[in-house]
Every structure is written in structure tokens, then in C-alpha cells.
CSV table of C-alpha atoms and ligand atoms in Angstrom, one decimal:
chain,number,residue,atom,x,y,z
A,1,MET,CA,-6.1,33.7,-44.1
A,2,LEU,CA,-4.3,30.6,-43.1
A,3,THR,CA,-1.7,31.3,-40.5
A,4,GLU,CA,1.8,29.8,-41.5
A,5,THR,CA,2.5,26.6,-39.4
A,6,LYS,CA,5.8,27.0,-37.8
A,7,THR,CA,6.5,23.7,-36.6
A,8,LYS,CA,5.6,20.3,-38.3
A,9,ALA,CA,2.6,18.9,-36.8
A,10,ARG,CA,3.4,15.9,-34.5
A,11,GLY,CA,1.8,12.6,-34.5
A,12,LEU,CA,1.4,10.4,-31.7
A,13,ALA,CA,4.3,8.3,-33.2
A,14,ASP,CA,6.6,11.4,-32.4
A,15,LEU,CA,6.3,10.9,-28.7
A,16,PRO,CA,9.5,9.9,-26.9
A,17,PRO,CA,9.7,6.6,-25.2
A,18,ILE,CA,8.9,6.9,-21.3
A,19,GLN,CA,10.9,5.3,-18.6
A,20,SER,CA,8.4,3.0,-16.9
A,21,ASP,CA,7.5,2.8,-13.3
A,22,SER,CA,10.2,0.5,-11.9
A,23,LEU,CA,8.0,-1.2,-9.3
A,24,LEU,CA,5.2,-2.1,-12.1
A,25,GLU,CA,8.2,-3.3,-14.3
A,26,LEU,CA,9.3,-5.6,-11.5
A,27,ILE,CA,5.8,-6.9,-11.1
A,28,ALA,CA,5.9,-7.8,-14.9
A,29,LEU,CA,9.2,-9.4,-14.4
A,30,CYS,CA,8.2,-11.6,-11.8
A,31,ASN,CA,5.0,-12.5,-13.4
A,32,ALA,CA,7.1,-13.5,-16.6
A,33,ASP,CA,9.2,-15.9,-14.6
A,34,PRO,CA,8.5,-19.4,-15.0
A,35,ARG,CA,10.0,-20.9,-11.8
A,36,PRO,CA,7.2,-22.2,-9.7
A,37,ASP,CA,9.0,-21.4,-6.3
A,38,LYS,CA,9.5,-17.5,-7.2
A,39,ILE,CA,9.2,-15.2,-4.3
A,40,ASP,CA,7.6,-11.8,-5.0
A,41,VAL,CA,8.4,-9.5,-2.4
A,42,GLY,CA,8.3,-6.2,-4.6
A,43,VAL,CA,4.8,-5.9,-4.8
A,44,GLY,CA,3.1,-3.5,-2.2
A,45,VAL,CA,0.0,-5.7,-1.2
A,46,PHE,CA,-0.5,-7.6,2.1
A,47,ARG,CA,-0.4,-11.4,1.9
A,48,ASP,CA,-1.5,-13.9,4.2
A,49,ALA,CA,0.3,-17.1,5.5
A,50,THR,CA,-0.7,-18.8,2.3
A,51,GLY,CA,0.7,-16.2,0.1
A,52,ASN,CA,-2.9,-14.6,-0.9
A,53,THR,CA,-4.1,-11.3,-0.8
A,54,PRO,CA,-7.4,-11.7,0.9
A,55,ILE,CA,-10.6,-10.0,0.4
A,56,LEU,CA,-11.7,-9.2,3.9
A,57,LYS,CA,-14.6,-11.2,5.0
A,58,VAL,CA,-16.2,-8.1,6.2
A,59,MET,CA,-15.8,-6.7,3.0
A,60,LYS,CA,-17.5,-9.5,1.4
A,61,GLU,CA,-20.5,-9.1,3.7
A,62,ALA,CA,-20.5,-5.4,2.7
A,63,GLU,CA,-20.3,-6.0,-0.6
A,64,ARG,CA,-23.4,-8.6,-0.3
A,65,ARG,CA,-25.3,-5.8,1.7
A,66,LEU,CA,-24.5,-3.2,-1.1
A,67,LEU,CA,-25.9,-5.5,-4.0
A,68,ASP,CA,-29.2,-6.3,-2.0
A,69,THR,CA,-30.0,-2.5,-0.9
A,70,GLN,CA,-28.3,-0.2,-3.4
A,71,VAL,CA,-31.1,1.3,-5.4
A,72,THR,CA,-29.4,3.9,-7.8
A,73,LYS,CA,-26.0,4.4,-9.4
A,74,ALA,CA,-26.6,8.1,-10.2
A,75,TYR,CA,-23.5,10.4,-9.9
A,76,LEU,CA,-22.5,11.3,-6.4
A,77,GLY,CA,-20.5,14.4,-7.1
A,78,SER,CA,-17.0,15.4,-6.7
A,79,ALA,CA,-17.0,14.8,-3.1
A,80,GLY,CA,-17.8,11.1,-3.6
A,81,ASP,CA,-19.5,9.4,-0.5
A,82,LYS,CA,-19.9,12.2,2.0
A,83,ARG,CA,-20.8,10.0,4.7
A,84,PHE,CA,-17.7,7.7,4.0
A,85,ALA,CA,-15.4,10.8,4.7
A,86,GLU,CA,-17.4,11.5,7.9
A,87,LEU,CA,-16.9,7.9,8.9
A,88,LEU,CA,-13.3,8.4,8.7
A,89,ARG,CA,-13.0,11.2,10.7
A,90,PRO,CA,-12.9,9.8,14.2
A,91,ILE,CA,-10.5,7.2,12.9
A,92,LEU,CA,-8.0,9.5,11.4
A,93,LEU,CA,-8.4,12.8,13.5
A,94,GLY,CA,-9.3,11.5,16.7
A,95,PRO,CA,-10.1,14.3,19.1
A,96,HIS,CA,-9.9,16.7,16.1
A,97,ALA,CA,-12.9,15.1,14.4
A,98,GLU,CA,-15.5,17.7,15.3
A,99,ASP,CA,-13.2,20.6,14.3
A,100,ASP,CA,-15.0,22.5,11.6
A,101,ARG,CA,-11.9,23.8,10.2
A,102,ILE,CA,-11.1,20.3,8.7
A,103,VAL,CA,-13.0,19.2,5.6
A,104,GLY,CA,-12.5,16.2,3.8
A,105,LEU,CA,-13.7,14.4,0.6
A,106,GLN,CA,-13.4,11.0,-0.9
A,107,THR,CA,-10.6,10.5,-3.6
A,108,PRO,CA,-9.5,7.9,-6.0
A,109,GLY,CA,-7.0,6.1,-3.5
A,110,GLY,CA,-4.2,7.6,-1.7
A,111,CYS,CA,-2.6,8.5,-4.9
A,112,GLY,CA,-5.6,10.6,-6.0
A,113,ALA,CA,-5.4,12.3,-2.4
A,114,LEU,CA,-2.0,13.2,-3.1
A,115,ARG,CA,-2.5,14.7,-6.4
A,116,LEU,CA,-5.4,16.7,-5.1
A,117,GLY,CA,-3.4,17.9,-2.4
A,118,PHE,CA,-0.4,19.0,-4.2
A,119,GLU,CA,-2.8,20.7,-6.9
A,120,LEU,CA,-4.4,22.7,-4.1
A,121,ILE,CA,-0.7,23.8,-2.9
A,122,ALA,CA,0.2,24.6,-6.6
A,123,ALA,CA,-2.9,26.6,-6.9
A,124,VAL,CA,-2.1,28.8,-4.1
A,125,ASN,CA,1.6,28.9,-4.1
A,126,PRO,CA,3.4,27.8,-7.4
A,127,GLU,CA,6.7,28.6,-6.1
A,128,ALA,CA,6.4,26.1,-2.9
A,129,ARG,CA,9.3,23.7,-2.7
A,130,VAL,CA,8.2,20.4,-1.4
A,131,PHE,CA,10.7,18.8,1.0
A,132,VAL,CA,10.7,15.2,0.3
A,133,GLY,CA,12.5,12.4,2.6
A,134,THR,CA,15.2,10.4,1.0
A,135,PRO,CA,14.3,7.7,0.1
A,136,THR,CA,10.7,7.8,-0.2
A,137,TRP,CA,7.8,6.0,-2.1
A,138,PRO,CA,9.0,6.2,-5.7
A,139,ASN,CA,5.5,7.6,-6.7
A,140,HIS,CA,5.9,10.8,-4.8
A,141,PRO,CA,8.4,12.6,-6.8
A,142,PRO,CA,6.5,12.1,-10.0
A,143,ILE,CA,3.0,13.4,-8.5
A,144,ILE,CA,4.9,16.4,-7.2
A,145,ARG,CA,6.7,17.2,-10.6
A,146,ALA,CA,3.1,16.6,-12.3
A,147,VAL,CA,1.9,19.6,-10.5
A,148,ARG,CA,5.0,21.5,-11.2
A,149,LEU,CA,6.1,22.2,-7.8
A,150,GLY,CA,9.9,22.1,-7.0
A,151,ILE,CA,11.5,19.5,-4.8
A,152,GLU,CA,14.1,19.8,-2.1
A,153,GLU,CA,15.3,16.5,-0.3
A,154,TYR,CA,15.7,16.0,3.3
A,155,PRO,CA,17.9,12.9,4.4
A,156,TYR,CA,15.6,10.5,6.3
A,157,TYR,CA,17.3,7.1,6.4
A,158,GLU,CA,20.6,5.4,6.6
A,159,ARG,CA,20.3,2.1,5.2
A,160,GLY,CA,23.7,0.5,6.4
A,161,GLN,CA,23.0,1.7,9.9
A,162,ALA,CA,19.2,1.1,9.7
A,163,THR,CA,18.6,4.5,11.5
A,164,ILE,CA,16.7,7.6,10.7
A,165,ARG,CA,19.0,10.6,10.0
A,166,PHE,CA,17.0,12.6,12.3
A,167,GLU,CA,19.5,15.5,12.8
A,168,ASP,CA,20.1,15.9,9.2
A,169,MET,CA,16.4,15.8,8.5
A,170,ILE,CA,15.6,18.5,11.1
A,171,ALA,CA,18.5,20.8,9.9
A,172,ALA,CA,17.1,20.4,6.3
A,173,LEU,CA,13.6,21.5,7.1
A,174,GLU,CA,14.9,24.2,9.2
A,175,GLY,CA,16.1,25.5,5.8
A,176,GLY,CA,12.4,25.6,4.7
A,177,GLU,CA,10.9,29.1,4.1
A,178,PRO,CA,7.2,29.9,5.0
A,179,GLY,CA,4.7,28.3,2.5
A,180,ASP,CA,7.4,25.5,1.4
A,181,VAL,CA,5.9,21.9,2.2
A,182,ALA,CA,7.1,19.3,4.3
A,183,LEU,CA,5.8,15.8,3.0
A,184,LEU,CA,5.6,13.4,5.6
A,185,HIS,CA,4.9,9.6,6.2
A,186,GLY,CA,2.1,9.4,8.8
A,187,CYS,CA,3.2,5.8,9.7
A,188,CYS,CA,4.7,2.6,8.2
A,189,HIS,CA,7.4,4.4,6.3
A,190,ASN,CA,7.6,3.3,2.6
A,191,PRO,CA,10.1,2.1,1.7
A,192,THR,CA,12.1,1.8,5.1
A,193,GLY,CA,9.5,0.8,7.7
A,194,ALA,CA,11.6,3.3,10.0
A,195,ASP,CA,9.0,5.5,11.8
A,196,LEU,CA,9.4,8.7,13.8
A,197,SER,CA,9.1,8.1,17.4
A,198,GLU,CA,6.9,10.2,19.3
A,199,ASP,CA,9.7,12.4,20.4
A,200,GLN,CA,10.7,12.9,17.0
A,201,TRP,CA,7.2,13.7,15.8
A,202,ARG,CA,7.2,16.4,18.3
A,203,GLU,CA,10.5,17.9,17.2
A,204,VAL,CA,9.3,17.8,13.5
A,205,VAL,CA,6.0,19.4,14.3
A,206,ARG,CA,7.9,22.3,16.2
A,207,VAL,CA,10.2,22.9,13.2
A,208,VAL,CA,7.3,22.7,10.8
A,209,SER,CA,5.1,25.2,12.7
A,210,GLU,CA,8.0,27.4,13.7
A,211,ARG,CA,9.3,27.6,10.3
A,212,GLY,CA,5.6,28.1,8.9
A,213,LEU,CA,6.0,25.2,6.9
A,214,LEU,CA,2.8,23.3,5.2
A,215,PRO,CA,2.7,19.7,6.4
A,216,LEU,CA,1.4,17.3,3.9
A,217,ILE,CA,1.2,13.8,5.8
A,218,ASP,CA,0.6,11.1,3.5
A,219,ILE,CA,-1.1,8.2,5.6
A,220,ALA,CA,-1.5,5.1,3.5
A,221,TYR,CA,-1.3,2.1,6.3
A,222,GLN,CA,-3.2,3.3,9.3
A,223,GLY,CA,-3.5,0.2,11.6
A,224,PHE,CA,-0.5,-1.8,9.8
A,225,GLY,CA,2.1,-0.3,12.4
A,226,ARG,CA,1.6,-0.1,16.1
A,227,GLY,CA,-2.2,0.1,16.0
A,228,LEU,CA,-5.0,2.2,14.5
A,229,GLU,CA,-4.9,5.0,17.0
A,230,GLU,CA,-1.1,4.8,17.5
A,231,ASP,CA,-0.5,5.1,13.8
A,232,ALA,CA,-2.3,8.5,13.6
A,233,PHE,CA,-0.2,9.9,16.3
A,234,GLY,CA,1.7,12.3,14.1
A,235,VAL,CA,-1.4,13.5,12.2
A,236,ARG,CA,-3.2,14.6,15.4
A,237,LEU,CA,0.1,16.0,16.8
A,238,MET,CA,0.3,18.2,13.6
A,239,LEU,CA,-3.2,19.3,13.8
A,240,ASP,CA,-2.7,20.2,17.6
A,241,ALA,CA,-0.1,22.6,16.5
A,242,CYS,CA,-0.8,23.9,13.0
A,243,ASP,CA,-3.5,25.9,11.4
A,244,GLU,CA,-2.9,24.6,8.0
A,245,VAL,CA,-2.5,20.7,7.5
A,246,ILE,CA,-3.1,18.7,4.6
A,247,ILE,CA,-3.9,14.8,5.0
A,248,ALA,CA,-3.6,12.2,2.2
A,249,GLN,CA,-5.2,9.1,3.4
A,250,SER,CA,-5.7,5.6,2.0
A,251,CYS,CA,-8.3,2.7,2.8
A,252,ASP,CA,-6.8,0.6,0.0
A,253,LYS,CA,-4.5,-1.3,2.5
A,254,ASN,CA,-6.4,-1.4,5.9
A,255,PHE,CA,-9.6,-2.5,4.0
A,256,SER,CA,-7.6,-4.7,1.6
A,257,CYS,CA,-9.5,-3.2,-1.4
A,258,TYR,CA,-6.5,-2.2,-3.4
A,259,ARG,CA,-7.9,-2.2,-7.1
A,260,ASP,CA,-11.2,-0.4,-5.7
A,261,ARG,CA,-9.3,2.7,-5.0
A,262,VAL,CA,-10.5,4.0,-1.7
A,263,GLY,CA,-8.9,7.1,0.0
A,264,SER,CA,-9.7,10.5,1.2
A,265,LEU,CA,-8.2,14.1,1.4
A,266,PHE,CA,-8.5,16.1,4.4
A,267,VAL,CA,-7.6,20.0,4.6
A,268,LYS,CA,-7.4,22.0,7.6
A,269,THR,CA,-7.0,25.9,7.5
A,270,GLY,CA,-7.3,28.5,10.1
A,271,SER,CA,-11.0,29.1,9.8
A,272,HIS,CA,-14.1,27.2,8.5
A,273,GLU,CA,-14.8,29.8,5.8
A,274,ASP,CA,-11.1,29.7,4.6
A,275,THR,CA,-11.3,25.7,4.4
A,276,ALA,CA,-14.6,26.1,2.6
A,277,LYS,CA,-12.8,28.2,-0.1
A,278,ALA,CA,-9.7,25.9,-0.2
A,279,MET,CA,-12.3,23.1,-0.8
A,280,GLY,CA,-14.0,24.9,-3.6
A,281,HIS,CA,-10.5,24.6,-5.5
A,282,VAL,CA,-10.3,21.1,-4.5
A,283,PHE,CA,-13.7,20.1,-5.8
A,284,HIS,CA,-12.8,22.1,-9.1
A,285,ARG,CA,-9.4,20.2,-9.4
A,286,ALA,CA,-11.1,17.0,-8.9
A,287,ARG,CA,-13.8,17.8,-11.4
A,288,GLU,CA,-11.2,18.4,-14.0
A,289,MET,CA,-9.2,15.2,-13.3
A,290,TRP,CA,-11.6,12.5,-12.6
A,291,SER,CA,-15.0,14.3,-11.9
A,292,MET,CA,-15.9,12.1,-9.2
A,293,PRO,CA,-14.2,9.0,-7.4
A,294,PRO,CA,-15.3,5.3,-8.1
A,295,ASP,CA,-18.1,4.5,-5.7
A,296,HIS,CA,-17.8,0.9,-4.7
A,297,GLY,CA,-14.9,0.3,-2.2
A,298,ALA,CA,-15.9,3.5,-0.3
A,299,ALA,CA,-19.6,2.5,-0.3
A,300,CYS,CA,-18.6,-0.8,1.4
A,301,ALA,CA,-16.2,0.8,3.8
A,302,HIS,CA,-19.2,3.2,4.4
A,303,ILE,CA,-21.4,0.2,5.3
A,304,ILE,CA,-18.8,-1.6,7.5
A,305,LEU,CA,-18.0,1.8,9.5
A,306,GLU,CA,-21.8,2.7,9.9
A,307,ASP,CA,-22.5,-0.8,11.5
A,308,PRO,CA,-21.1,-1.5,15.1
A,309,GLU,CA,-21.1,-5.0,14.3
A,310,LEU,CA,-19.3,-5.0,10.8
A,311,ARG,CA,-17.0,-2.4,12.4
A,312,ALA,CA,-15.8,-4.7,15.1
A,313,ARG,CA,-15.3,-7.5,12.6
A,314,TRP,CA,-13.3,-5.1,10.5
A,315,LEU,CA,-11.1,-4.2,13.5
A,316,VAL,CA,-10.6,-7.8,14.1
A,317,GLU,CA,-9.4,-8.4,10.5
A,318,LEU,CA,-7.2,-5.5,10.7
A,319,ASP,CA,-5.6,-6.6,13.7
A,320,ALA,CA,-4.9,-10.0,12.4
A,321,MET,CA,-3.3,-8.3,9.3
A,322,ARG,CA,-1.0,-6.1,11.5
A,323,ASP,CA,-0.1,-9.2,13.7
A,324,ARG,CA,1.1,-11.3,10.8
A,325,ILE,CA,3.3,-8.2,9.6
A,326,ASN,CA,4.7,-8.1,13.0
A,327,SER,CA,5.3,-11.7,13.7
A,328,VAL,CA,6.8,-12.1,10.1
A,329,ARG,CA,9.2,-9.2,10.9
A,330,GLN,CA,10.1,-11.0,14.2
A,331,ARG,CA,10.8,-14.4,12.3
A,332,ILE,CA,13.2,-12.6,9.8
A,333,ALA,CA,14.7,-10.4,12.5
A,334,ALA,CA,15.7,-13.6,14.3
A,335,ALA,CA,17.3,-15.3,11.4
A,336,ASP,CA,20.6,-13.3,11.8
A,337,PRO,CA,21.7,-10.5,13.9
A,338,ARG,CA,22.2,-8.1,10.7
A,339,LEU,CA,18.4,-8.7,10.2
A,340,ALA,CA,17.8,-7.6,13.7
A,341,PHE,CA,16.6,-4.1,12.9
A,342,ILE,CA,13.7,-5.7,10.7
A,343,GLY,CA,12.0,-6.6,13.9
A,344,LYS,CA,12.0,-3.0,15.1
A,345,GLN,CA,10.3,-1.3,12.2
A,346,PHE,CA,6.7,-0.8,10.9
A,347,GLY,CA,4.4,-1.7,8.2
A,348,MET,CA,4.8,-3.7,5.2
A,349,PHE,CA,8.4,-2.7,4.1
A,350,SER,CA,12.0,-2.7,5.0
A,351,MET,CA,15.2,-2.3,3.3
A,352,LEU,CA,17.8,-5.0,3.0
A,353,PRO,CA,21.6,-3.4,3.1
A,354,LEU,CA,22.0,-4.9,-0.4
A,355,SER,CA,23.8,-3.6,-3.5
A,356,LYS,CA,21.9,-3.7,-6.6
A,357,GLU,CA,24.3,-6.4,-8.0
A,358,GLN,CA,23.2,-8.6,-4.7
A,359,VAL,CA,19.6,-7.7,-5.4
A,360,LEU,CA,19.9,-8.8,-9.2
A,361,LYS,CA,21.6,-11.9,-8.1
A,362,LEU,CA,18.7,-13.1,-5.6
A,363,ARG,CA,16.7,-12.5,-8.5
A,364,SER,CA,18.7,-14.7,-10.9
A,365,ASP,CA,19.8,-17.4,-8.7
A,366,HIS,CA,16.7,-17.5,-6.3
A,367,ALA,CA,13.9,-16.1,-8.2
A,368,ILE,CA,13.6,-13.6,-5.2
A,369,TYR,CA,12.1,-10.3,-6.7
A,370,MET,CA,12.4,-7.1,-4.7
A,371,ALA,CA,13.1,-3.5,-5.9
A,372,ASP,CA,16.5,-2.5,-7.0
A,373,SER,CA,17.0,-0.7,-3.7
A,374,GLY,CA,16.5,-3.5,-1.5
A,375,ARG,CA,13.1,-2.6,-0.5
A,376,PHE,CA,11.1,-5.9,0.2
A,377,ASN,CA,7.7,-6.3,1.6
A,378,VAL,CA,8.0,-8.4,4.5
A,379,VAL,CA,4.4,-10.1,4.0
A,380,GLY,CA,4.8,-10.4,0.2
A,381,MET,CA,5.3,-14.2,0.7
A,382,GLY,CA,3.6,-17.0,2.2
A,383,ASP,CA,5.0,-18.9,5.5
A,384,ASP,CA,6.4,-21.9,3.3
A,385,GLN,CA,8.5,-19.5,1.4
A,386,LEU,CA,10.2,-17.5,4.5
A,387,ASP,CA,12.8,-20.0,5.4
A,388,ARG,CA,13.9,-19.9,1.9
A,389,PHE,CA,13.8,-16.2,1.6
A,390,THR,CA,15.9,-15.5,4.8
A,391,ALA,CA,18.6,-18.3,4.0
A,392,ALA,CA,19.0,-16.5,0.5
A,393,VAL,CA,19.2,-13.0,1.9
A,394,VAL,CA,21.7,-14.4,4.7
A,395,GLY,CA,23.7,-15.9,1.9
A,396,ALA,CA,23.8,-12.7,0.0
A,397,LEU,CA,24.9,-10.7,3.2
A,398,ASP,CA,27.7,-13.4,3.6
A,399,ALA,CA,28.9,-13.1,0.0
B,401,PLP,C1,3.3,5.7,0.9
B,401,PLP,C2,2.3,5.5,0.1
B,401,PLP,N1,1.6,6.8,-0.1
B,401,PLP,C3,0.1,6.5,-1.0
B,401,PLP,C4,0.0,5.1,-1.6
B,401,PLP,C5,-1.2,5.0,-2.6
B,401,PLP,O1,-2.0,4.3,-2.2
B,401,PLP,P1,-3.3,4.0,-3.1
B,401,PLP,O2,-3.0,2.5,-3.9
B,401,PLP,O3,-4.4,4.0,-2.3
B,401,PLP,O4,-3.4,5.0,-4.0
B,401,PLP,C6,0.9,4.3,-1.3
B,401,PLP,C7,0.6,2.8,-1.9
B,401,PLP,O5,1.6,2.0,-2.4
B,401,PLP,C8,1.9,4.2,-0.4
B,401,PLP,O6,2.9,3.5,-0.2
């Protein structure tokens, strides 16, 4: 007997419209602007002095080698390229690289790692609240909501003062219950560029471990801030203090291979056996979502990291990207005392103390595209556009 249908069957046409990602929308707006001198500081990719996002020379070399030597494209499994994840261990984990309570796997970029990390948390503790800084990278909340975890905000940054609201941050984290999650940026905070000092990391690690919070550290820009080693300070300090830590990592920026989607997730528990159990869940979720990560970018990073000569060449190119970020920061900072804070921040992003109206005016009058929040990519423009950019921003601050 047919059961009675209570609700009318729905077609795809019944879907409500969805609010599109504001940053992707900004890219589309900028692309559609016909003005030849437009400046795109909205997008989150490194650009060199000529305004290009380069393929690293060492990456080209690795791609050539891969082409010459790869003999199969058979499936690798949900963990992806296992050697790739092993080679990342000393870079990310430092003295913890040999700890068999920490296990990692390759993921489709940092986004894949974040999603998988939150999936794992939701599997063990669906009631956990995730403490998320304000502001944070706009894709964090949707990923957390996708796994149906609750979000609690902690104050992170005071835009007008260009300072971290550290006491407020600590007070908010103190309110966490055991099992709640502290989402932290490992380095090069996106969108503010304001990184915790070593002393501040010590304090955060103390609260996280005393309150029994589960830290999830998102580290998407290692090597873009103070240096490859220095940028992992917070990750390693957390590993010193806590039995349970989740790290979502991306190679898309520091290998400049954004669209190849290269990242990893590392999970630490109190014992090798418990980590193996947790990884069982991780593999299961990965299998459901993407089955296995794309190979190409990670295979090239693997080739680079395995070969001492290529690794050395990667480090030189990475240093050059960091040097450019920091020298552009100094140039913008020198343009006006109100921009001096930019010289003290790290990574590709900072936030200008501009209202949304001022941001929109920069867009209409000067073809300068940045997020409505005032977040801009310090290396979003070539050198020839820098003076025009700073003059327009100073003009907007004066207005
Ligand atoms: C803070 C942060 N986390 C994670 C990611 C994700 O990086 P991926 O492109 O590797 O997914 C980004 C990228 O913009 C980011 O800014």
C-alpha cells in the first residue's frame, strides 16, 4: 500500500537563494571592473613585485620530476600521500616529530583539514562549543556550523587600537568547560595580522590546559610571519602542555600551490592507541566526504621535501616571499603614523580602521578592492601600485 505523502515533493527549484561568500563575491566584482589600474587587495594569495602569483621555481622542477618518474595514478587511500605527511612532521611539530601519539594525514588543503578536525570533534562531543575569536577568517564559522557544533565568540582584536584584546580573550576562554574547543590561529592571523607574543601563547596554553579545552590550531601560513620555525611556536608549546591537540595545516600558501589543495591534519591524544582509534574516525569521515585527497600538489611537496637540494631551494623561495611581505609592510607603515601598526603585524593580512562606507568609496573612486571589514592583503598588489594605494588609504583616513 502506498503511504500518503504528507508534504509536497520538492524540486531543486524550491531551494532558497543562498548568501554567497563575501570574499568570492569581491573577487568577482573586481574581475568585472574594467578600470585597468584597479587594485585587488581582497584576494588571499601572495603576489610578487610585478603583481603575479608565481609558481615557485622549485615547484616547477618538482612537477617536471613527477612527470618523468610517476608510473601510476592508482588510488592512494584516504590518508593520501603518507610520506608527504611524514615529511611535514619536523617542519610543523619540531621536537614532537617523533611522538607516536601524533598522527597526521594529507587533506584537500587547510579547509579539508579544518572540516575533518571539526568532524572528529563532533563525533566525540556533539555538545562541544567552539570558541572562535572575533574577528576570524570568515570561513571558520560555516565549517563549524556544517558539523553542527555551537559557536562561542572570544574577543580577539580591537581594530581602532590595532591591539589584541588579550585580557578579554583569556577571560572568555576561562569560561570554557572541559571538552569545549579553542580555535586558534597558529601564526599570521587572518584577518588581522595580529599574532600572539610568546608570553601570550604561554598564557593561552595555560588556560587551555587548566580548563581542559581541546585546542584546534589552524596554521595556514607557516613561514610567512617570523620564520618557518618561529611560526610553529604556538603549535609546539601547545603540544608540550596538552595531551589532546588537533592541528589543521595548509601548504597552499608556503608552496604557492593554492589550487592544488595541499594540506594536512594532525591529531594528538594521550596514547598511541587512542590516536589510532581517533584516526579510524578521521579516515572514515574523509572517505565519506572526498574519499581521498588530490595527489598532484602533495606529490610535488613530497619530492621537494625529500630532496635536500630542492628543500633548500624551497626555503630560499619561501624566505623571499616572507621578505617581500615584511618589506611591503614597512613601506605602508612608513607612509603615515596611522598606518604604523601594519609594520608590526605578520602575514598577508591587516585590517584598516575604515568604515564600510570608506571601503566602498575606495572601491568606487579608486578601484581599490578590499573586504568590507577593511581587511586587505598587503601583498595583493605589485610595487607599481603601492604608492597609489597608500595615498588613497591615507586620503580615506583624512576624510
Ligand atoms: C586562516 C586560514 N585557515 C585556513 C585556510 C585554508 O587554506 P586552503 O586554501 O589550504 O584550504 C585559509 C585560507 O585562506 C586561511 O586563511
